[in-house]
Amino acid sequence: MPDADTTTATPAGRKRLVSGPGLLLVWLYGVMVVGAVSRSAFQISTEFDRAPLAYSLSAVAALAYAFITYSLVRGGERARKAALVCCAAELAGVLAVGTWTVLRPESFPDTTVWSQFGLGYLFIPVILPITGMLWLRKRRGE
């Protein structure tokens, strides 16, 4: 019976996306899930009327982070493609919201995860999707 290579395949035969640097990517996305979910859940439940747009955008960011984390852990080509599309959408969101918060800060009485390109999160929100897309493109066809 041939030995299964558990470092490159998941139980369902899907190729893993979290080996090597991909593991750090999953960890960082996981941290962002916790941060964005915690922030948005608290703000939506306690002060939603103060800045509904900002708090809703933080919740959208949390959903994007959770989906990408799940896709990376799940593995396989479909998950890789889905994560790649979601990373591109995440980057578009960060750039749009970041630009909006710089040019029209009065539109946001409070910050979002993506405000000023993720300034409050050490710019990780703008760096992470770029890194994710590069990693996922590298993993294509492996």
mmCIF file of C-alpha atoms in Angstrom:
data_model
loop_
_atom_site.group_PDB
_atom_site.id
_atom_site.type_symbol
_atom_site.label_atom_id
_atom_site.label_comp_id
_atom_site.label_asym_id
_atom_site.label_seq_id
_atom_site.Cartn_x
_atom_site.Cartn_y
_atom_site.Cartn_z
ATOM 1 C CA MET A 1 0.000 0.000 0.000
ATOM 2 C CA PRO A 2 1.579 3.336 -1.032
ATOM 3 C CA ASP A 3 2.233 5.912 1.641
ATOM 4 C CA ALA A 4 0.021 8.978 1.423
ATOM 5 C CA ASP A 5 1.862 12.278 1.471
ATOM 6 C CA THR A 6 -0.037 14.094 4.227
ATOM 7 C CA THR A 7 1.859 17.320 3.644
ATOM 8 C CA THR A 8 0.421 17.886 0.171
ATOM 9 C CA ALA A 9 -3.050 16.324 0.188
ATOM 10 C CA THR A 10 -6.094 16.645 2.384
ATOM 11 C CA PRO A 11 -8.176 13.615 3.392
ATOM 12 C CA ALA A 12 -10.470 14.161 0.395
ATOM 13 C CA GLY A 13 -7.488 14.234 -1.971
ATOM 14 C CA ARG A 14 -7.452 18.015 -2.317
ATOM 15 C CA LYS A 15 -4.052 19.650 -2.513
ATOM 16 C CA ARG A 16 -3.205 21.664 0.569
ATOM 17 C CA LEU A 17 -2.719 25.394 0.317
ATOM 18 C CA VAL A 18 -1.282 25.919 3.781
ATOM 19 C CA SER A 19 2.162 24.394 3.566
ATOM 20 C CA GLY A 20 5.226 26.573 4.102
ATOM 21 C CA PRO A 21 4.474 30.299 3.916
ATOM 22 C CA GLY A 22 0.808 29.468 3.347
ATOM 23 C CA LEU A 23 0.587 28.496 7.007
ATOM 24 C CA LEU A 24 1.597 32.033 8.002
ATOM 25 C CA LEU A 25 -1.014 33.385 5.595
ATOM 26 C CA VAL A 26 -3.731 31.271 7.256
ATOM 27 C CA TRP A 27 -2.584 32.397 10.683
ATOM 28 C CA LEU A 28 -2.668 36.087 9.692
ATOM 29 C CA TYR A 29 -6.090 35.747 8.091
ATOM 30 C CA GLY A 30 -7.289 33.957 11.234
ATOM 31 C CA VAL A 31 -6.075 36.841 13.390
ATOM 32 C CA MET A 32 -7.854 39.298 11.103
ATOM 33 C CA VAL A 33 -11.066 37.248 11.360
ATOM 34 C CA VAL A 34 -10.968 37.493 15.144
ATOM 35 C CA GLY A 35 -10.166 41.213 15.075
ATOM 36 C CA ALA A 36 -12.752 42.172 12.467
ATOM 37 C CA VAL A 37 -15.524 39.973 13.870
ATOM 38 C CA SER A 38 -14.918 41.224 17.412
ATOM 39 C CA ARG A 39 -14.784 44.844 16.354
ATOM 40 C CA SER A 40 -17.817 44.761 14.073
ATOM 41 C CA ALA A 41 -19.964 42.634 16.404
ATOM 42 C CA PHE A 42 -19.319 44.978 19.322
ATOM 43 C CA GLN A 43 -19.854 48.143 17.301
ATOM 44 C CA ILE A 44 -22.969 46.884 15.515
ATOM 45 C CA SER A 45 -24.542 45.673 18.756
ATOM 46 C CA THR A 46 -23.732 48.744 20.846
ATOM 47 C CA GLU A 47 -23.491 51.818 18.611
ATOM 48 C CA PHE A 48 -24.695 50.952 15.106
ATOM 49 C CA ASP A 49 -26.653 54.196 14.719
ATOM 50 C CA ARG A 50 -23.439 56.206 15.203
ATOM 51 C CA ALA A 51 -21.683 54.948 12.040
ATOM 52 C CA PRO A 52 -23.686 52.244 10.257
ATOM 53 C CA LEU A 53 -21.605 52.348 7.069
ATOM 54 C CA ALA A 54 -18.279 51.972 8.865
ATOM 55 C CA TYR A 55 -19.492 49.154 11.081
ATOM 56 C CA SER A 56 -21.153 47.325 8.193
ATOM 57 C CA LEU A 57 -17.952 47.548 6.158
ATOM 58 C CA SER A 58 -16.011 46.056 9.072
ATOM 59 C CA ALA A 59 -18.490 43.160 9.091
ATOM 60 C CA VAL A 60 -17.977 42.684 5.330
ATOM 61 C CA ALA A 61 -14.221 42.599 5.920
ATOM 62 C CA ALA A 62 -14.720 39.961 8.615
ATOM 63 C CA LEU A 63 -16.748 37.804 6.208
ATOM 64 C CA ALA A 64 -14.081 38.124 3.512
ATOM 65 C CA TYR A 65 -11.336 37.152 5.973
ATOM 66 C CA ALA A 66 -13.354 34.174 7.225
ATOM 67 C CA PHE A 67 -14.076 32.919 3.710
ATOM 68 C CA ILE A 68 -10.443 33.203 2.640
ATOM 69 C CA THR A 69 -9.262 31.449 5.802
ATOM 70 C CA TYR A 70 -11.755 28.625 5.227
ATOM 71 C CA SER A 71 -10.752 28.291 1.565
ATOM 72 C CA LEU A 72 -7.047 28.135 2.383
ATOM 73 C CA VAL A 73 -7.602 25.462 5.033
ATOM 74 C CA ARG A 74 -10.005 23.485 2.833
ATOM 75 C CA GLY A 75 -7.523 23.256 -0.030
ATOM 76 C CA GLY A 76 -8.037 22.071 -3.562
ATOM 77 C CA GLU A 77 -8.212 23.884 -6.864
ATOM 78 C CA ARG A 78 -11.778 25.176 -6.455
ATOM 79 C CA ALA A 79 -10.950 26.588 -3.024
ATOM 80 C CA ARG A 80 -7.754 28.149 -4.407
ATOM 81 C CA LYS A 81 -9.687 29.881 -7.182
ATOM 82 C CA ALA A 82 -12.411 31.035 -4.783
ATOM 83 C CA ALA A 83 -9.815 32.408 -2.364
ATOM 84 C CA LEU A 84 -8.020 34.159 -5.227
ATOM 85 C CA VAL A 85 -11.238 35.882 -6.338
ATOM 86 C CA CYS A 86 -12.050 36.823 -2.743
ATOM 87 C CA CYS A 87 -8.525 38.228 -2.195
ATOM 88 C CA ALA A 88 -8.960 40.376 -5.323
ATOM 89 C CA ALA A 89 -12.351 41.588 -4.068
ATOM 90 C CA GLU A 90 -10.831 42.232 -0.641
ATOM 91 C CA LEU A 91 -8.021 44.296 -2.191
ATOM 92 C CA ALA A 92 -10.547 46.270 -4.255
ATOM 93 C CA GLY A 93 -12.521 46.932 -1.056
ATOM 94 C CA VAL A 94 -9.450 48.029 0.873
ATOM 95 C CA LEU A 95 -8.390 50.376 -1.928
ATOM 96 C CA ALA A 96 -11.904 51.811 -2.387
ATOM 97 C CA VAL A 97 -12.626 52.283 1.324
ATOM 98 C CA GLY A 98 -9.080 53.448 2.013
ATOM 99 C CA THR A 99 -9.307 56.094 -0.701
ATOM 100 C CA TRP A 100 -12.796 57.104 0.427
ATOM 101 C CA THR A 101 -11.677 57.559 4.034
ATOM 102 C CA VAL A 102 -8.693 59.659 2.975
ATOM 103 C CA LEU A 103 -10.593 61.894 0.540
ATOM 104 C CA ARG A 104 -13.884 62.158 2.470
ATOM 105 C CA PRO A 105 -13.163 61.394 6.138
ATOM 106 C CA GLU A 106 -16.382 63.142 7.190
ATOM 107 C CA SER A 107 -18.292 60.234 5.611
ATOM 108 C CA PHE A 108 -16.934 57.982 8.361
ATOM 109 C CA PRO A 109 -17.615 59.179 11.914
ATOM 110 C CA ASP A 110 -15.708 56.087 13.040
ATOM 111 C CA THR A 111 -13.091 53.922 11.358
ATOM 112 C CA THR A 112 -13.448 50.581 9.631
ATOM 113 C CA VAL A 113 -10.947 47.754 9.348
ATOM 114 C CA TRP A 114 -10.096 49.110 5.887
ATOM 115 C CA SER A 115 -9.981 52.842 6.819
ATOM 116 C CA GLN A 116 -6.898 54.604 5.522
ATOM 117 C CA PHE A 117 -5.810 51.337 3.897
ATOM 118 C CA GLY A 118 -5.774 49.505 7.226
ATOM 119 C CA LEU A 119 -3.787 52.060 9.213
ATOM 120 C CA GLY A 120 -5.337 50.885 12.490
ATOM 121 C CA TYR A 121 -4.197 47.328 11.693
ATOM 122 C CA LEU A 122 -0.619 48.240 10.683
ATOM 123 C CA PHE A 123 -1.598 48.195 6.970
ATOM 124 C CA ILE A 124 -2.076 44.427 7.132
ATOM 125 C CA PRO A 125 -5.464 44.767 5.351
ATOM 126 C CA VAL A 126 -3.757 46.129 2.219
ATOM 127 C CA ILE A 127 -0.701 43.858 2.368
ATOM 128 C CA LEU A 128 -2.545 40.607 3.120
ATOM 129 C CA PRO A 129 -4.639 40.295 -0.065
ATOM 130 C CA ILE A 130 -1.629 41.100 -2.256
ATOM 131 C CA THR A 131 0.409 38.459 -0.458
ATOM 132 C CA GLY A 132 -2.515 36.044 -0.639
ATOM 133 C CA MET A 133 -2.950 36.517 -4.389
ATOM 134 C CA LEU A 134 0.764 36.005 -5.011
ATOM 135 C CA TRP A 135 0.759 32.828 -2.900
ATOM 136 C CA LEU A 136 -2.387 31.458 -4.516
ATOM 137 C CA ARG A 137 -1.100 32.154 -8.035
ATOM 138 C CA LYS A 138 2.128 30.345 -7.149
ATOM 139 C CA ARG A 139 0.108 27.341 -5.953
ATOM 140 C CA ARG A 140 -1.817 27.100 -9.254
ATOM 141 C CA GLY A 141 -1.581 23.652 -10.756
ATOM 142 C CA GLU A 142 0.619 22.203 -8.024
#
